Tab-separated table of C-alpha atoms in Angstrom:
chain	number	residue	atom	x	y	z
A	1	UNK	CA	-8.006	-23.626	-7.311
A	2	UNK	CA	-7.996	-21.844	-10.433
A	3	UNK	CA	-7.437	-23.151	-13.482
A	4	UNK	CA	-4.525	-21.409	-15.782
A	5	UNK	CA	-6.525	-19.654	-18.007
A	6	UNK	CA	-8.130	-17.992	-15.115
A	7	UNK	CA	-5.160	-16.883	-13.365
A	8	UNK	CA	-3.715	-14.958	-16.566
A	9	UNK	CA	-6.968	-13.580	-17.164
A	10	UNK	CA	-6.745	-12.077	-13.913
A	11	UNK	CA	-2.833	-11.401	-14.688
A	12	UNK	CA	-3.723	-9.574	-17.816
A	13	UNK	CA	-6.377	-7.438	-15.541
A	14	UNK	CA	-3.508	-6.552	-13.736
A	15	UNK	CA	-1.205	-5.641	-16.093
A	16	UNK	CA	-3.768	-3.091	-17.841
A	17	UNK	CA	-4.239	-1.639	-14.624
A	18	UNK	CA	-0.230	-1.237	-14.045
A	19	UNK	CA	-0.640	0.230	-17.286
A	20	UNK	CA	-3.319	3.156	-16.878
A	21	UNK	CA	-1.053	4.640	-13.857
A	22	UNK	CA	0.404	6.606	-16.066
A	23	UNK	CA	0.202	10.131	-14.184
A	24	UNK	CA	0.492	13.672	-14.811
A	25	UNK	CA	3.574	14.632	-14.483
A	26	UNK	CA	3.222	18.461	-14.622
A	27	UNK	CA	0.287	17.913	-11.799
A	28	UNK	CA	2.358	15.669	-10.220
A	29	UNK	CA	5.635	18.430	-9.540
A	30	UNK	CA	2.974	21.285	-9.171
A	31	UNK	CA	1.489	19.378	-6.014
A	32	UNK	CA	4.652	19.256	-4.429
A	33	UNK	CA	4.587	23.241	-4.295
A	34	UNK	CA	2.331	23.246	-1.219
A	35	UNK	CA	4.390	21.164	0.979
A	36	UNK	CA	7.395	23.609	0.369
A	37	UNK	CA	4.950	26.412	1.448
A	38	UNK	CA	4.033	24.259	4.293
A	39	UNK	CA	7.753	23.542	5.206
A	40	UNK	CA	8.212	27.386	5.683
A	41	UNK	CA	4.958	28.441	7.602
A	42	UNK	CA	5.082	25.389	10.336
A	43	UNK	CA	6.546	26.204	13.951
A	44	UNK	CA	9.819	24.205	15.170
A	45	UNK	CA	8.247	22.005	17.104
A	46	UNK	CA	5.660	20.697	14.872
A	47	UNK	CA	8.358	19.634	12.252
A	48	UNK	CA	10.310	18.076	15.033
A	49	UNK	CA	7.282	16.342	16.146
A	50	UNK	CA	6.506	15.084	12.011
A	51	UNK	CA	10.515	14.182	12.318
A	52	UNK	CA	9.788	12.090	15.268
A	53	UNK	CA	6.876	9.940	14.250
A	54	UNK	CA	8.658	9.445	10.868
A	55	UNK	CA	11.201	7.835	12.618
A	56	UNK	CA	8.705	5.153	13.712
A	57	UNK	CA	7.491	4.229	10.520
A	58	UNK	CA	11.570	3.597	9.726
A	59	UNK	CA	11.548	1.170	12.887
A	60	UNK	CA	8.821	-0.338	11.038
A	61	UNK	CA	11.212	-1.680	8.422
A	62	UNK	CA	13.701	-2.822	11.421
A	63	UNK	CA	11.338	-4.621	13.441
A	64	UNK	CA	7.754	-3.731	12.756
A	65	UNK	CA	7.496	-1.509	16.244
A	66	UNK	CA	4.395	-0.494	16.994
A	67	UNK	CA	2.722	-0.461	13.596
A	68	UNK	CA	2.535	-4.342	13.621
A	69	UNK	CA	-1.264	-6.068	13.203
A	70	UNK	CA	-2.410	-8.761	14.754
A	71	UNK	CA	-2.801	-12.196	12.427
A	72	UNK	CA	-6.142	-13.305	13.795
A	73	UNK	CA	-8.391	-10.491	13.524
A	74	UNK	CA	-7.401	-10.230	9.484
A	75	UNK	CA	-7.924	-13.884	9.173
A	76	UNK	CA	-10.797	-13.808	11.062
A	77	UNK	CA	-12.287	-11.645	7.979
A	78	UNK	CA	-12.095	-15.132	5.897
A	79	UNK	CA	-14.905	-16.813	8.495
A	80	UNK	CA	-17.899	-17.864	5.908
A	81	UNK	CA	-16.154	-17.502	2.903
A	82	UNK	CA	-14.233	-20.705	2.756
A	83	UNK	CA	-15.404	-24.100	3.549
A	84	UNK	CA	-11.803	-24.966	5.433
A	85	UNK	CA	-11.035	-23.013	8.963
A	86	UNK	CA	-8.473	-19.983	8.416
A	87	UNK	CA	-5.982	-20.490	11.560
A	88	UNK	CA	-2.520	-19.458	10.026
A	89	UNK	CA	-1.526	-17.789	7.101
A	90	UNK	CA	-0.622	-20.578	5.750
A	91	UNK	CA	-3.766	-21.674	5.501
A	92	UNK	CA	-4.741	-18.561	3.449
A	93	UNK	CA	-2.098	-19.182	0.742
A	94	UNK	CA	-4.430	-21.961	-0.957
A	95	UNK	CA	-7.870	-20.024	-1.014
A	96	UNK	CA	-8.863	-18.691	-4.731
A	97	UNK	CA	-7.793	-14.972	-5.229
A	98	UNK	CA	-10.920	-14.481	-5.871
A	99	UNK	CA	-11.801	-15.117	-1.565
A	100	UNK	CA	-8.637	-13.099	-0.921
A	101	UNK	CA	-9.621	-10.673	-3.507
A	102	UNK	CA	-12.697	-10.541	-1.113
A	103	UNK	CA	-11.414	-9.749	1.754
A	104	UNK	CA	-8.702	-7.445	0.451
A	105	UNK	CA	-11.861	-5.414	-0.361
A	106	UNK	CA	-13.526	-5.326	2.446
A	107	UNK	CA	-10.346	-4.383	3.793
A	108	UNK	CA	-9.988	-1.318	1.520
A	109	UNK	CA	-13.501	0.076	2.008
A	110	UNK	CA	-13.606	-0.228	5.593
A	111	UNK	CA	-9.969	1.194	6.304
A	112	UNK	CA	-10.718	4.373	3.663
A	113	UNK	CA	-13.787	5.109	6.000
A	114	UNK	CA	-11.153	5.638	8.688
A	115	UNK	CA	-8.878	7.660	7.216
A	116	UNK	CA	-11.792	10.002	5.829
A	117	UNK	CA	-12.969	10.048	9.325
A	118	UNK	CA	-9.019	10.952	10.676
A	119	UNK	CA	-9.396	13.613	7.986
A	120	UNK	CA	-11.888	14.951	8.938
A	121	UNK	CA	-11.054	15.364	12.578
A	122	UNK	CA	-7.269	16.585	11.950
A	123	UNK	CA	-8.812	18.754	9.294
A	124	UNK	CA	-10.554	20.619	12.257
A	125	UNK	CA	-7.831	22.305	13.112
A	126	UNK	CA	-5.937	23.859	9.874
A	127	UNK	CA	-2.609	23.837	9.210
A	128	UNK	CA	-1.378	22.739	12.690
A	129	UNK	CA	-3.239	19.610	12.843
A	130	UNK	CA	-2.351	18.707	9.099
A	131	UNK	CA	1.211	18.577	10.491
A	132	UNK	CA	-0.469	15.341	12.367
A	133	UNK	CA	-2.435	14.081	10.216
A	134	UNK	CA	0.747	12.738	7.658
A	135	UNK	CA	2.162	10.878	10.033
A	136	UNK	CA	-1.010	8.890	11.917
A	137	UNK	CA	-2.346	8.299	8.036
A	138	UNK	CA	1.087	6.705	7.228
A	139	UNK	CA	0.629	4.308	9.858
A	140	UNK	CA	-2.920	3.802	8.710
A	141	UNK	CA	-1.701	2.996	4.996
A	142	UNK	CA	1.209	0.268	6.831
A	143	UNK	CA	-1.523	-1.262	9.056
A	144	UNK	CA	-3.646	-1.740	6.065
A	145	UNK	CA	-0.715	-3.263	3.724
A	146	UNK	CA	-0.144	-5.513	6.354
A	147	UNK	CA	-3.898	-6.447	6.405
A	148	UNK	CA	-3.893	-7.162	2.672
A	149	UNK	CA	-0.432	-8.869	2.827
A	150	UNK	CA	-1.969	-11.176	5.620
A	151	UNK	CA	-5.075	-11.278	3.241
A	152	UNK	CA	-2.725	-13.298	0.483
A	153	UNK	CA	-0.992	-15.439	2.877
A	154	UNK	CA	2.113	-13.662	3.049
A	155	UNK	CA	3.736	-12.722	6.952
A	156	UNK	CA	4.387	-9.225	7.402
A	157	UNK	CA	6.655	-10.225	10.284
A	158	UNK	CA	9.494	-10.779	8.320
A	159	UNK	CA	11.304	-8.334	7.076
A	160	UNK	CA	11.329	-9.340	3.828
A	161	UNK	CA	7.713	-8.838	3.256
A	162	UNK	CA	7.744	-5.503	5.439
A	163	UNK	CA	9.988	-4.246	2.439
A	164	UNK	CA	7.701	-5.450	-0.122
A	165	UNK	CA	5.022	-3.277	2.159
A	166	UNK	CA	6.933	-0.518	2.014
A	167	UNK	CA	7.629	-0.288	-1.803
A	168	UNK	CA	3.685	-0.722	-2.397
A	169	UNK	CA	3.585	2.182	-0.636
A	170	UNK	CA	5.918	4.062	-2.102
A	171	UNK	CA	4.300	2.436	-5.808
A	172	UNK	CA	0.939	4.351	-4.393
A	173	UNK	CA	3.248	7.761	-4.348
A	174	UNK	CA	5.347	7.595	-7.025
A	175	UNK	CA	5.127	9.222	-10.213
A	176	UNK	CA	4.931	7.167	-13.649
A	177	UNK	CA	9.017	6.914	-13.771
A	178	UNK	CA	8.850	6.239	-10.046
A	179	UNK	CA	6.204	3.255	-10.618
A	180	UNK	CA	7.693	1.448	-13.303
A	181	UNK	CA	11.075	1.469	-11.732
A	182	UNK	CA	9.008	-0.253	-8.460
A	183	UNK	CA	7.291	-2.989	-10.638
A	184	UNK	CA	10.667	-3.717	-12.354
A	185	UNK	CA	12.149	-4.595	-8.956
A	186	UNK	CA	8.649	-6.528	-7.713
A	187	UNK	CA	9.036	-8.475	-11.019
A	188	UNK	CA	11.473	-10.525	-9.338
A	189	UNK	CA	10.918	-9.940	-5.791
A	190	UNK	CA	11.590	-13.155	-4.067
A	191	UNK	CA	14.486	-13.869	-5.441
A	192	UNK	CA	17.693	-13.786	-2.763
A	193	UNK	CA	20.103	-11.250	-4.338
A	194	UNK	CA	17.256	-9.249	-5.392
A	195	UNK	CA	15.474	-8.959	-1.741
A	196	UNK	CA	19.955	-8.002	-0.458
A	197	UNK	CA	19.419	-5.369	-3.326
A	198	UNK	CA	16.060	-3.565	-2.165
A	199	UNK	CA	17.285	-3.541	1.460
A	200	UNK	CA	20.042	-1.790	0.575
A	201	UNK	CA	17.632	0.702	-1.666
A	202	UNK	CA	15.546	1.048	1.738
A	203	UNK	CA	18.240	2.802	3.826
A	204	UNK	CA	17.081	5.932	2.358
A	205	UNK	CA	13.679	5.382	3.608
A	206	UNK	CA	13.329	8.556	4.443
A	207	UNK	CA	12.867	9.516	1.391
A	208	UNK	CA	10.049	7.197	0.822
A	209	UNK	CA	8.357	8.612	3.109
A	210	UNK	CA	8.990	12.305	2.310
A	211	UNK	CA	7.411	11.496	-1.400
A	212	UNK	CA	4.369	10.166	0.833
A	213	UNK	CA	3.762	13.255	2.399
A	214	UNK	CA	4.977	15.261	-0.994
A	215	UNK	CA	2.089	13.286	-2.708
A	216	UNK	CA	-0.747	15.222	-0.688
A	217	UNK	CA	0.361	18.344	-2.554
A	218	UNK	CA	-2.744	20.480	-3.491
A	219	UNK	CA	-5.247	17.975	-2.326
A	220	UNK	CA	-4.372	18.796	0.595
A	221	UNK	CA	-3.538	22.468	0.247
A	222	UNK	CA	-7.234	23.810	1.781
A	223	UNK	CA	-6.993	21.577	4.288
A	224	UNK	CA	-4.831	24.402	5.933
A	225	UNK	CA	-8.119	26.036	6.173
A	226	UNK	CA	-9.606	25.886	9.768
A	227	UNK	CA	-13.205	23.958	10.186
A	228	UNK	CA	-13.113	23.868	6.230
A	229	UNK	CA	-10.145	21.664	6.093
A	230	UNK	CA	-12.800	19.262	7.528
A	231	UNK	CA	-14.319	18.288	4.395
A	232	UNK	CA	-11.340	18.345	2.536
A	233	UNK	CA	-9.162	16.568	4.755
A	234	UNK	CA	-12.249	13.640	4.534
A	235	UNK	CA	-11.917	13.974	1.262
A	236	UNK	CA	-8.648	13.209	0.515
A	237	UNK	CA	-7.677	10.942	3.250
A	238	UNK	CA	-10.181	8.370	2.032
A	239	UNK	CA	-9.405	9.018	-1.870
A	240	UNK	CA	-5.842	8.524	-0.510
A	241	UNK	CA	-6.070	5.254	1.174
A	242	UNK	CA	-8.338	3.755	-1.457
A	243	UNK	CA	-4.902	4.543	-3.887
A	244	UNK	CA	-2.621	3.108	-1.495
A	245	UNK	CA	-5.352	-0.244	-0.672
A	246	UNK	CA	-5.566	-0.387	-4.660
A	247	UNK	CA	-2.145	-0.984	-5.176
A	248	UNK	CA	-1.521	-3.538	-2.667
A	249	UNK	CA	-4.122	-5.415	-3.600
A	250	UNK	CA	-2.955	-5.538	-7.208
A	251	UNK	CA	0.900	-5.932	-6.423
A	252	UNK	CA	-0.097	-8.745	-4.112
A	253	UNK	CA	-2.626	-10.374	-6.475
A	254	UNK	CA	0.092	-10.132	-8.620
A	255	UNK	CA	2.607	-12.008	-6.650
A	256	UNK	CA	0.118	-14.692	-5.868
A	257	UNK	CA	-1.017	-15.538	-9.339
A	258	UNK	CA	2.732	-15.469	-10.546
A	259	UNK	CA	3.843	-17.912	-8.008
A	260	UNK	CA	1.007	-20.296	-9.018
A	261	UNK	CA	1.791	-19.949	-12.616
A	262	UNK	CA	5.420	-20.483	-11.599
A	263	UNK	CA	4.908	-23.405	-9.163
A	264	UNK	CA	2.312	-24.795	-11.403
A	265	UNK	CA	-0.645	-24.932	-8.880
A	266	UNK	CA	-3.780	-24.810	-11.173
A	267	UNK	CA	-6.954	-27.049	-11.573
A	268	UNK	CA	-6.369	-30.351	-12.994
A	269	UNK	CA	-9.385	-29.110	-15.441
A	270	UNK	CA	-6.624	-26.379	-16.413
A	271	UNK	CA	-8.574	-24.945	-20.063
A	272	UNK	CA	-5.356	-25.052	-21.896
A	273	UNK	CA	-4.826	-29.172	-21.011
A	274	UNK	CA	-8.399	-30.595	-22.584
């Protein structure tokens, strides 16, 4: 366990990070332009289809659906690195960050090779398989949330923490305004009337998930290029979900070392004691 100097060492590492995500905000708006283009240009039945799969990733607030991970293969990630056996999540919630920051890691380089490798193959195809691409790379991003949530000892299958999922996602797509408005509320997530209060934010998920896809703007604008769109669409698929991977990581690192802080679980050799 660490010792309380440690774990606001780590939080100030943290905070300076929350910090430097300061965007662009003229960049920001002007990478939205694309997607309106994109709108216009895109048969029917592609949009219905983007409509469609959206509408699973909303289930996933509901009920998890289909985008749910299995516990044991994420815990199984923990095998060598802790002396104790990883069975439950529980048992992850008293590791050091620094194991969790391990495997939340591991987690974000190996799951931003796959969505460079999606890109790539959707990016094949132009503009009609970008229109598939959003929606199987959203469900990438929630499968790897869930990883990293697992990875801190927290249960994605409550709904509760599929929330908390969900606004780290929305943190990774949100402009400066956007992301300190997110951190305000993940100050005090946890709390009951709090956790009533972003539920009843999340009915307009939709909209979440629209500033997802809005975020790809111009990096993604010459992926609408047949064959060529297959080194861009690499590109920015695996820039993209090292972003999203990056913020969970921190939001959750966050929430960890503020409930030991909070609950007072440090090293009896705590620095600030002797």
């Amino acid at each position: 366990m660490e010792t309380k100097q440690q774990l606001e060492e780590q939080l100030a590492v943290i905070e300076k990070w929350e910090k430097d995500q300061k965007g662009l905000w003229f960049w920001e708006r002007i990478g939205r332009l694309p997607f309106k283009l994109l709108d216009k240009v895109t048969p029917a039945f592609l949009q219905k289809k983007i409509g469609d799969l959206l509408d699973e990733v909303g289930n996933f607030v509901q009920s998890g659906g289909q985008y749910l991970v299995q516990e044991k293969a994420t815990l199984s990630k923990f095998n060598g690195k802790s002396e104790n056996v990883i069975e439950t999540i529980d048992d992850v919630r008293n590791l050091p960050i620094r194991t969790m920051n391990e495997v939340g890691e591991e987690l974000r380089t190996n799951r931003s090779r796959i969505a460079g490798i999606q890109g790539a193959t959707t990016g094949f195809g132009g503009i009609f398989t970008l229109a598939v691409d959003i929606p199987v790379l959203l469900g990438i991003s929630l499968k790897t949330l869930q990883e990293i949530a697992i990875s801190y000892g927290y249960n994605p299958n409550e709904k509760e923490e599929r929330i908390f999922i969900i606004k780290c996602l929305q943190f990774a797509s949100s402009d400066y305004i956007g992301k300190q408005a997110i951190l305000d509320e993940l100050t005090v997530y946890g709390e009951p009337l709090n956790n009533r209060q972003m539920i009843s934010q999340l009915q307009g998920w939709r909209e979440v998930i629209y500033t997802y896809r809005d975020q790809f703007g111009w990096k993604k604008l010459f992926q609408m290029i047949p064959i060529a769109g297959m080194i861009f669409g690499s590109l920015t698929n695996k820039a993209m979900m090292q972003d999203v991977a990056e913020a969970g990581i921190m939001l959750y690192q966050k929430r960890r070392i503020l409930e030991r802080l909070h609950d007072g679980q440090v090293s009896v050799f705590d620095d600030s004691e002797v």
